[in-house]
Amino acid sequence: MAVDVLLGLQWGDEGKGKIVDVLAPRYQVVARFQGGPNAGHTLEFDGFKHVLHQIPSGIFRQEVQNIIGNGVVLDPIIFKKEIEGLAHFNLDLKKNLEISKKASIILPTHRLLDAAYELAKGKEKIGSTLKGIGPTYTDKISRQGLRVGDMISPNFPEKYKALVDRHKAILDVYQYEYDLAEAEAAFFEAVDFMKQFPLVDSEYSVNHAITEGKTILAEGAQGSLLDVDFGSYPFVTSSNTVTAGACTGLGVAPKNIGEVYGIFKAYATRVGSGPFPTELEDEVGEAMRQEGREFGSTTGRPRRCGWIDLPALKYAMMINGVTQLIMMKADVLNIFEEIQVCTAYEMPDGTVTDQIPFEITDIKVKPIYSTLPGWHCSLEGMRDFNELPAELTNYIAFLEKHLNLPINFISTGPDREACVLRGSLA
Ligand code: GDP
Ligand code: IMO
Ligand code: MG
């Protein structure tokens, strides 16, 4: 079977964790292909709320094989904590979770470097989650990083020391003060812990699964507008978050990609720095933040909030080749009398465009809005598209017209059950 891909079309936190968990019973394999503990994927079911950072969101479905792919940057210390946090769910994790030997390892010094670089940037900081993502991908690309497979090599301590010595030299240049002893002890303990899990050549696992006709879902992290090539550079993460990232991050040939599920919020949010044309820095944005509980799942930071941005969404759909649209958090807009939709941008010279200009990080574009009536009622308990209020179906139809693709799945609350399906998903 082909590999279906599920990813965020905005700046992350669209609700990927929830939807992977909802779709997982249709799949035999769920695989993460990029990012690392900068991700926070929230799942809610049976009164539990659980946030996953590196472990794929298919983990709560016993029959699903979960894979951490080669494109991921993995922090052993956080991995150990995550596994321990799952103890009371009685899952057979050593059977249901495989880790690619080619995944990169985040060292404690990668986190220090992240902090040193951000501090040095001052006002220009990226707003990184400070999990060491950028420095770890930097070492991967500059061909000096450590990988999960290195952990079982007898000379791992020497390889570790050689890289850490290089990091220490950089930290000295930045005059960054640190105490590594505690983190280093936790790191080696966590590395030993990780060795209990199947460390595999996951490109073989994935491709054997394809050949055997198994159903496979690739789970994206972050969002398309944080992609290192196509996002608002430099205010991005350090991986390819788009569909192509699933090919390189799992070893899947492009011809084996099937459906691409694109997830977006009915509005927009962003954590960290960078352009956000529809941002609302007023009481409307604050109301969205409170109603949507828009505080980071990884860092707890308040998320910046704003109206939906169709030029940005269309761009993300183009790069990803989205075949299925899923709209999240429709319920958060229940509180508004009117809803704004950005359909184009006015450039500083007065011209109008529905494309994202290269200069987006340096100039201020003015969103051009259409105003639609709100539905102003609760969506609780609604499961069928025909039950939705007319203003909401009108809102959906407006988006569909601009996006040129049906929205067949609408999420109306954080719980697994709070979903409205129109027809059936592919
Ligand atoms: P992810 O990173 O894309 O997995 O998203 P996060 O878990 O970081 O953030 C999404 C947040 O919205 C989480 O707190 C979810 O529990 C919550 N959520 C998901 N879907 C819905 C929805 O339809 N309505 C509401 N109100 N909350 C939702
Ligand atoms: P999920 O998978 C939202 C943002 C950070 C920062 C920028 C770079 O939960 O959607 P990094 O730590 O990668 O160097 O940070 O990217 N960012 C996210 N924002 N959701 C995420 O993941 C994010 N992962 C990174 O806030 O602006
Ligand atoms: Mg998140």
Coordinates of C-alpha atoms and ligand atoms in Angstrom, one line a residue:
M1 CA 0.0 0.0 0.0
A2 CA 1.0 3.6 -0.4
V3 CA 2.1 5.7 2.6
D4 CA -0.5 8.3 3.6
V5 CA 0.9 11.5 5.1
L6 CA -0.7 13.7 7.7
L7 CA 0.7 17.1 8.4
G8 CA 0.0 20.6 9.6
L9 CA -0.7 23.4 7.0
Q10 CA -0.1 26.3 9.3
W11 CA 2.5 27.1 12.0
G12 CA 2.1 23.9 14.0
D13 CA -0.3 22.8 16.8
E14 CA -3.1 22.3 14.3
G15 CA -4.2 19.2 16.2
K16 CA -2.1 16.5 14.4
G17 CA -1.9 14.3 17.5
K18 CA -5.6 14.1 17.9
I19 CA -6.2 13.2 14.2
V20 CA -3.4 10.6 14.0
D21 CA -5.0 9.0 17.1
V22 CA -8.4 9.1 15.5
L23 CA -7.2 7.7 12.2
A24 CA -4.7 5.2 13.7
P25 CA -7.2 2.2 13.8
R26 CA -7.3 2.4 10.0
Y27 CA -3.5 1.9 9.9
Q28 CA -1.1 -0.9 10.7
V29 CA 1.9 1.4 10.9
V30 CA 2.3 5.0 12.1
A31 CA 5.7 6.7 11.6
R32 CA 7.1 10.0 12.6
F33 CA 9.4 11.4 9.9
Q34 CA 11.0 14.7 11.1
G35 CA 11.3 17.1 14.0
G36 CA 11.9 16.0 17.6
P37 CA 10.9 17.1 21.1
N38 CA 10.0 20.6 19.8
A39 CA 6.7 18.9 18.9
G40 CA 3.9 18.5 21.4
H41 CA 1.0 16.4 20.1
T42 CA -2.0 16.2 22.4
L43 CA -4.4 13.3 22.6
E44 CA -7.5 13.3 24.7
F45 CA -9.7 10.2 25.3
D46 CA -11.5 8.5 28.2
G47 CA -10.9 11.6 30.3
F48 CA -7.1 11.4 29.8
K49 CA -5.1 14.2 28.3
H50 CA -1.6 13.1 27.1
V51 CA 1.1 15.0 25.3
L52 CA 3.6 13.1 23.1
H53 CA 6.8 14.8 21.9
Q54 CA 8.8 12.2 20.0
I55 CA 6.7 9.0 20.1
P56 CA 4.2 8.6 17.3
S57 CA 0.6 9.3 18.1
G58 CA -0.5 5.8 17.1
I59 CA 1.0 4.5 20.3
F60 CA -2.3 4.2 22.2
R61 CA -3.6 1.7 19.6
Q62 CA -2.2 -1.7 20.6
E63 CA -2.4 -3.2 17.1
V64 CA -0.4 -0.3 15.5
Q65 CA 3.3 -0.6 14.9
N66 CA 4.9 2.8 15.6
I67 CA 8.2 3.9 14.1
I68 CA 10.5 6.8 14.8
G69 CA 12.1 7.4 11.4
N70 CA 15.6 8.4 10.3
G71 CA 14.5 12.0 9.7
V72 CA 13.8 12.6 13.4
V73 CA 16.2 14.2 15.9
L74 CA 15.7 12.2 19.2
D75 CA 16.6 13.3 22.7
P76 CA 17.2 10.1 24.8
I77 CA 16.5 11.9 28.1
I78 CA 13.1 13.0 26.9
F79 CA 12.5 9.6 25.3
K80 CA 13.0 7.9 28.6
K81 CA 10.6 10.4 30.4
E82 CA 8.0 9.8 27.7
I83 CA 8.2 6.1 28.0
E84 CA 7.9 6.3 31.8
G85 CA 5.0 8.6 31.4
L86 CA 3.2 5.9 29.4
A87 CA 3.7 3.2 32.1
H88 CA 0.2 3.3 33.5
F89 CA -1.4 2.7 30.0
N90 CA -0.1 -0.9 30.0
L91 CA 1.1 -0.8 26.4
D92 CA 3.6 -3.3 25.0
L93 CA 6.0 -0.6 24.0
K94 CA 9.1 -2.7 23.3
K95 CA 7.0 -4.6 20.7
N96 CA 5.0 -1.7 19.3
L97 CA 7.8 0.9 18.9
E98 CA 10.8 0.8 16.6
I99 CA 13.5 3.4 16.4
S100 CA 15.6 4.1 13.3
K101 CA 19.3 3.6 13.8
K102 CA 19.7 6.5 11.4
A103 CA 17.7 9.0 13.6
S104 CA 20.0 11.7 14.9
I105 CA 20.7 12.0 18.7
I106 CA 20.2 15.3 20.5
L107 CA 23.0 15.7 23.1
P108 CA 22.8 17.9 26.2
T109 CA 25.3 20.3 24.5
H110 CA 22.9 20.7 21.5
R111 CA 20.4 22.2 23.9
L112 CA 23.1 24.5 25.4
L113 CA 24.1 25.6 21.8
D114 CA 20.4 26.3 21.0
A115 CA 20.2 28.6 24.1
A116 CA 23.5 30.3 23.4
Y117 CA 22.5 31.1 19.8
E118 CA 19.1 32.4 20.8
L119 CA 20.7 34.6 23.5
A120 CA 23.2 36.0 21.0
K121 CA 20.4 36.9 18.6
G122 CA 18.7 39.1 21.1
K123 CA 15.6 40.8 19.7
E124 CA 16.0 38.8 16.5
K125 CA 15.6 35.4 18.2
I126 CA 13.7 32.6 16.5
G127 CA 11.7 31.8 19.6
S128 CA 13.1 28.2 19.5
T129 CA 11.7 25.6 21.9
L130 CA 15.3 25.3 23.1
K131 CA 15.2 21.5 22.6
G132 CA 18.4 21.5 20.6
I133 CA 16.7 20.9 17.2
G134 CA 18.7 23.4 15.1
P135 CA 22.1 22.5 16.4
T136 CA 21.4 18.7 16.0
Y137 CA 20.2 19.1 12.4
T138 CA 23.3 21.4 11.8
D139 CA 25.6 18.6 12.9
K140 CA 23.7 16.1 10.8
I141 CA 24.1 18.2 7.7
S142 CA 27.7 19.0 8.4
R143 CA 28.3 15.3 8.7
Q144 CA 29.5 15.2 12.3
G145 CA 26.4 14.2 14.2
L146 CA 25.7 11.1 16.2
R147 CA 23.0 8.7 15.3
V148 CA 20.9 6.1 17.3
G149 CA 22.9 3.3 15.7
D150 CA 26.1 4.8 17.1
M151 CA 24.8 4.1 20.7
I152 CA 25.5 0.4 20.3
S153 CA 29.0 0.9 19.0
P154 CA 31.8 0.2 21.5
N155 CA 33.5 3.5 20.7
F156 CA 30.3 5.5 21.4
P157 CA 31.9 7.3 24.4
E158 CA 34.8 8.5 22.2
K159 CA 32.5 9.6 19.4
Y160 CA 30.4 11.5 22.0
K161 CA 33.4 13.1 23.6
A162 CA 34.8 14.3 20.2
L163 CA 31.5 16.0 19.3
V164 CA 31.0 17.5 22.8
D165 CA 34.6 18.9 22.7
R166 CA 33.6 20.7 19.5
H167 CA 30.5 22.0 21.1
K168 CA 32.4 23.2 24.2
A169 CA 34.7 25.2 21.9
I170 CA 31.7 27.0 20.4
L171 CA 30.1 27.6 23.8
D172 CA 33.4 29.2 24.9
V173 CA 33.3 31.6 21.9
Y174 CA 29.8 32.6 22.9
Q175 CA 31.0 32.9 26.5
Y176 CA 28.0 30.8 27.5
E177 CA 28.2 29.4 31.1
Y178 CA 27.0 25.9 31.9
D179 CA 27.2 22.9 34.1
L180 CA 27.0 19.7 32.1
A181 CA 27.5 17.1 34.8
E182 CA 23.9 16.3 35.7
A183 CA 22.6 16.4 32.2
E184 CA 25.5 14.2 31.0
A185 CA 24.8 11.5 33.7
A186 CA 21.1 11.6 32.7
F187 CA 22.0 11.3 29.0
F188 CA 24.1 8.1 29.5
E189 CA 21.5 6.6 31.7
A190 CA 18.9 7.3 29.0
V191 CA 21.1 6.0 26.2
D192 CA 21.3 2.7 28.1
F193 CA 17.6 2.7 28.6
M194 CA 17.0 3.2 24.9
K195 CA 19.0 0.2 24.0
Q196 CA 16.1 -2.0 25.3
F197 CA 14.0 -0.9 22.3
P198 CA 14.2 -2.3 18.8
L199 CA 16.8 -0.1 17.0
V200 CA 16.3 -0.9 13.4
D201 CA 17.0 0.1 9.8
S202 CA 13.5 1.5 9.6
E203 CA 13.6 2.2 5.9
Y204 CA 13.4 -1.6 5.5
S205 CA 10.5 -1.9 8.0
V206 CA 8.6 0.8 6.1
N207 CA 9.3 -0.6 2.7
H208 CA 8.6 -4.2 3.7
A209 CA 5.3 -2.9 5.1
I210 CA 4.6 -1.2 1.7
T211 CA 5.4 -4.5 -0.2
E212 CA 3.2 -6.5 2.2
G213 CA 0.3 -4.2 1.5
K214 CA 0.1 -2.8 5.0
T215 CA -1.5 0.5 5.6
I216 CA 1.0 3.2 6.7
L217 CA 0.5 6.7 8.1
A218 CA 3.4 9.2 8.2
E219 CA 2.9 11.7 11.0
G220 CA 4.3 15.2 10.5
A221 CA 5.4 17.5 13.2
Q222 CA 5.5 21.3 13.3
G223 CA 3.7 22.9 10.3
S224 CA 4.3 23.7 6.6
L225 CA 4.9 27.4 7.3
L226 CA 7.7 26.4 9.6
D227 CA 9.4 24.3 6.9
V228 CA 13.1 25.2 6.6
D229 CA 12.8 25.8 2.8
F230 CA 9.3 27.1 2.4
G231 CA 8.5 28.7 5.8
S232 CA 9.1 32.3 6.8
Y233 CA 12.9 31.8 6.9
P234 CA 14.8 32.3 9.2
F235 CA 11.7 32.0 11.6
V236 CA 11.3 28.3 10.9
T237 CA 12.4 25.0 12.3
S238 CA 15.3 23.1 10.9
S239 CA 13.6 20.2 9.0
N240 CA 11.4 19.7 6.0
T241 CA 7.9 19.5 7.5
V242 CA 6.2 19.1 4.1
T243 CA 5.2 15.9 2.3
A244 CA 8.7 15.6 0.7
G245 CA 10.1 15.3 4.2
A246 CA 8.2 12.0 4.6
C247 CA 10.2 10.6 1.6
T248 CA 13.6 11.5 3.0
G249 CA 12.6 11.0 6.7
L250 CA 11.4 7.5 6.2
G251 CA 13.0 6.3 3.0
V252 CA 9.8 6.2 1.0
A253 CA 9.9 6.7 -2.7
P254 CA 7.8 9.6 -4.0
K255 CA 5.7 7.2 -6.1
N256 CA 4.7 5.4 -2.8
I257 CA 3.0 8.5 -1.3
G258 CA -0.8 8.1 -1.2
E259 CA -3.3 10.5 0.4
V260 CA -2.0 13.7 2.0
Y261 CA -4.1 14.9 4.9
G262 CA -3.7 18.6 5.5
I263 CA -4.8 19.8 8.9
F264 CA -5.6 23.4 9.7
K265 CA -7.3 25.3 12.4
A266 CA -10.5 27.2 11.6
Y267 CA -8.3 30.3 12.6
A268 CA -4.5 30.6 12.9
T269 CA -1.9 30.5 15.7
R270 CA 1.8 30.8 15.9
V271 CA 4.4 30.3 18.7
G272 CA 7.7 32.0 18.6
S273 CA 8.8 34.9 16.3
G274 CA 8.2 35.6 12.7
P275 CA 5.6 37.1 10.3
F276 CA 1.9 36.4 11.0
P277 CA -0.2 38.8 8.8
T278 CA -3.6 38.0 10.4
E279 CA -2.4 38.2 14.0
L280 CA -4.8 39.9 16.4
E281 CA -3.0 41.7 19.1
D282 CA -6.2 42.8 20.7
E283 CA -9.1 41.5 22.8
V284 CA -10.4 39.4 19.9
G285 CA -7.0 37.6 19.8
E286 CA -7.1 37.2 23.5
A287 CA -10.6 35.7 23.4
M288 CA -9.4 33.2 20.8
R289 CA -6.4 32.3 23.0
Q290 CA -8.6 31.7 26.1
E291 CA -11.4 29.9 24.2
G292 CA -8.9 27.7 22.3
R293 CA -6.6 27.2 25.3
E294 CA -3.8 28.4 23.0
F295 CA -0.8 27.8 25.2
G296 CA 2.1 25.7 23.9
S297 CA 2.0 21.9 24.6
T298 CA 5.8 21.8 24.8
T299 CA 6.8 25.1 26.3
G300 CA 3.5 26.5 27.8
R301 CA 4.1 29.8 26.0
P302 CA 0.9 31.7 25.0
R303 CA 0.3 31.2 21.2
R304 CA -0.2 34.2 19.0
C305 CA -3.7 34.1 17.5
G306 CA -5.4 35.5 14.4
W307 CA -7.9 34.9 11.6
I308 CA -7.5 32.2 9.0
D309 CA -5.1 33.1 6.2
L310 CA -6.1 31.6 2.8
P311 CA -3.0 32.7 0.8
A312 CA -0.8 30.9 3.4
L313 CA -3.1 27.9 3.4
K314 CA -3.2 27.7 -0.4
Y315 CA 0.6 27.9 -0.5
A316 CA 0.9 25.0 2.0
M317 CA -1.6 22.9 0.0
M318 CA 0.4 23.5 -3.2
I319 CA 3.8 22.5 -1.7
N320 CA 2.3 19.4 0.0
G321 CA -0.1 18.2 -2.7
V322 CA -2.9 17.9 -0.2
T323 CA -5.7 15.5 -1.2
Q324 CA -7.8 15.7 2.0
L325 CA -8.5 18.7 4.2
I326 CA -9.3 18.5 7.9
M327 CA -10.5 21.6 9.8
M328 CA -9.7 21.7 13.5
K329 CA -11.1 23.6 16.4
A330 CA -14.2 24.9 14.7
D331 CA -15.8 25.1 18.2
V332 CA -13.3 27.9 19.2
L333 CA -15.1 30.2 16.8
N334 CA -18.5 29.6 18.5
I335 CA -18.0 32.8 20.6
F336 CA -17.8 35.2 17.7
E337 CA -20.6 37.2 16.1
E338 CA -18.6 37.6 12.9
I339 CA -15.6 35.7 11.5
Q340 CA -13.0 37.2 9.2
V341 CA -11.2 35.3 6.5
C342 CA -8.1 36.7 4.8
T343 CA -8.3 36.1 1.1
A344 CA -5.3 38.3 -0.1
Y345 CA -2.6 40.6 1.0
E346 CA -2.1 44.3 0.2
M347 CA 1.6 45.0 -0.3
P348 CA 3.2 48.2 1.0
D349 CA 3.1 49.6 -2.6
G350 CA -0.7 49.1 -2.7
T351 CA -0.7 46.1 -5.0
V352 CA -2.8 43.1 -4.1
T353 CA -1.6 39.5 -4.1
D354 CA -2.7 36.1 -3.0
Q355 CA 0.8 34.8 -3.0
I356 CA 3.4 34.8 -0.2
P357 CA 6.1 37.4 -1.1
F358 CA 9.7 36.4 -0.5
E359 CA 10.1 39.6 1.5
I360 CA 7.4 38.6 4.0
T361 CA 9.8 38.7 7.0
D362 CA 10.9 42.2 6.2
I363 CA 7.8 44.0 5.1
K364 CA 4.3 44.2 6.6
V365 CA 1.5 43.0 4.3
K366 CA -2.0 44.1 5.1
P367 CA -4.6 41.2 5.1
I368 CA -7.7 41.8 3.0
Y369 CA -10.7 40.3 4.8
S370 CA -14.1 38.9 3.9
T371 CA -16.5 39.0 6.8
L372 CA -18.8 36.1 7.4
P373 CA -21.5 35.6 10.1
G374 CA -20.7 33.5 13.1
W375 CA -22.9 30.6 14.3
H376 CA -22.7 31.6 17.9
C377 CA -23.9 28.3 19.4
S378 CA -22.3 25.2 20.8
L379 CA -21.3 22.3 18.5
E380 CA -21.2 19.8 21.4
G381 CA -22.5 16.4 20.6
M382 CA -22.8 17.1 16.8
R383 CA -21.4 14.2 14.8
D384 CA -23.1 14.6 11.4
F385 CA -22.4 17.3 8.9
N386 CA -26.2 17.9 8.5
E387 CA -26.5 18.9 12.2
L388 CA -24.0 21.8 11.8
P389 CA -25.4 25.3 12.0
A390 CA -26.0 26.9 8.6
E391 CA -23.4 29.7 9.3
L392 CA -20.7 27.0 9.9
T393 CA -21.5 25.1 6.7
N394 CA -21.5 28.5 4.9
Y395 CA -18.0 29.2 6.4
I396 CA -16.8 25.8 5.2
A397 CA -18.3 26.3 1.7
F398 CA -16.5 29.7 1.5
L399 CA -13.1 28.1 2.4
E400 CA -13.7 25.2 0.0
K401 CA -14.4 27.6 -2.8
H402 CA -11.0 29.3 -2.2
L403 CA -9.1 26.2 -1.5
N404 CA -10.6 24.2 -4.3
L405 CA -10.9 21.0 -2.2
P406 CA -13.7 19.6 0.0
I407 CA -13.4 19.7 3.8
N408 CA -14.8 16.4 4.8
F409 CA -13.6 16.2 8.4
I410 CA -14.3 18.9 11.0
S411 CA -13.0 18.7 14.6
T412 CA -15.2 20.2 17.2
G413 CA -13.4 19.5 20.5
P414 CA -10.2 18.1 21.9
D415 CA -11.6 14.6 22.6
R416 CA -11.2 11.7 20.2
E417 CA -14.9 11.5 19.8
A418 CA -15.5 15.2 18.9
C419 CA -15.4 14.8 15.1
V420 CA -17.9 15.5 12.3
L421 CA -17.4 13.5 9.1
R422 CA -19.0 14.4 5.8
G423 CA -19.2 11.3 3.6
S424 CA -16.1 9.2 4.2
L425 CA -12.4 9.9 4.2
A426 CA -10.4 8.0 1.6
Ligands
GDP1 P1 -0.4 19.2 17.4 O1 1.0 19.7 17.7 O2 -0.7 19.6 15.9 O3 -0.6 17.8 17.7 O4 -1.4 20.1 18.2 P2 -1.3 20.4 19.8 O5 -1.6 19.2 20.6 O6 0.0 21.1 20.1 O7 -2.4 21.6 20.0 C1 -3.7 21.4 19.7 C2 -4.5 21.6 20.9 O8 -5.9 21.7 20.6 C3 -4.5 20.5 21.9 O9 -4.6 21.1 23.2 C4 -5.7 19.7 21.6 O10 -6.2 18.9 22.7 C5 -6.7 20.7 21.2 N1 -7.6 20.3 20.1 C6 -7.5 19.5 19.1 N2 -8.6 19.5 18.3 C7 -9.5 20.3 18.9 C8 -10.8 20.8 18.6 O11 -11.4 20.5 17.6 N3 -11.3 21.8 19.4 C9 -10.7 22.2 20.5 N4 -11.3 23.1 21.2 N5 -9.5 21.8 20.9 C10 -8.8 20.9 20.1
IMO2 P1 4.0 20.6 16.8 O1 4.5 19.4 16.1 C1 4.4 25.0 17.0 C2 8.4 26.7 16.4 C3 9.0 27.4 17.6 C4 9.9 28.4 16.9 C5 10.3 27.7 15.7 C6 11.7 27.0 15.8 O2 3.6 20.5 18.2 O3 3.0 21.3 15.9 P2 12.7 24.9 17.1 O4 12.6 24.5 18.5 O5 12.2 24.0 16.1 O6 14.1 25.4 16.8 O7 11.8 26.2 17.0 O8 9.4 26.7 15.4 N1 7.9 25.3 16.7 C7 6.7 24.9 16.8 N2 5.5 25.7 16.9 N3 4.3 23.6 17.0 C8 5.4 22.9 17.0 O9 5.4 21.5 16.9 C9 6.7 23.5 16.9 N4 8.0 23.1 16.8 C10 8.7 24.2 16.7 O10 8.1 27.9 18.5 O11 9.1 29.5 16.5
MG3 MG 1.9 20.9 19.2

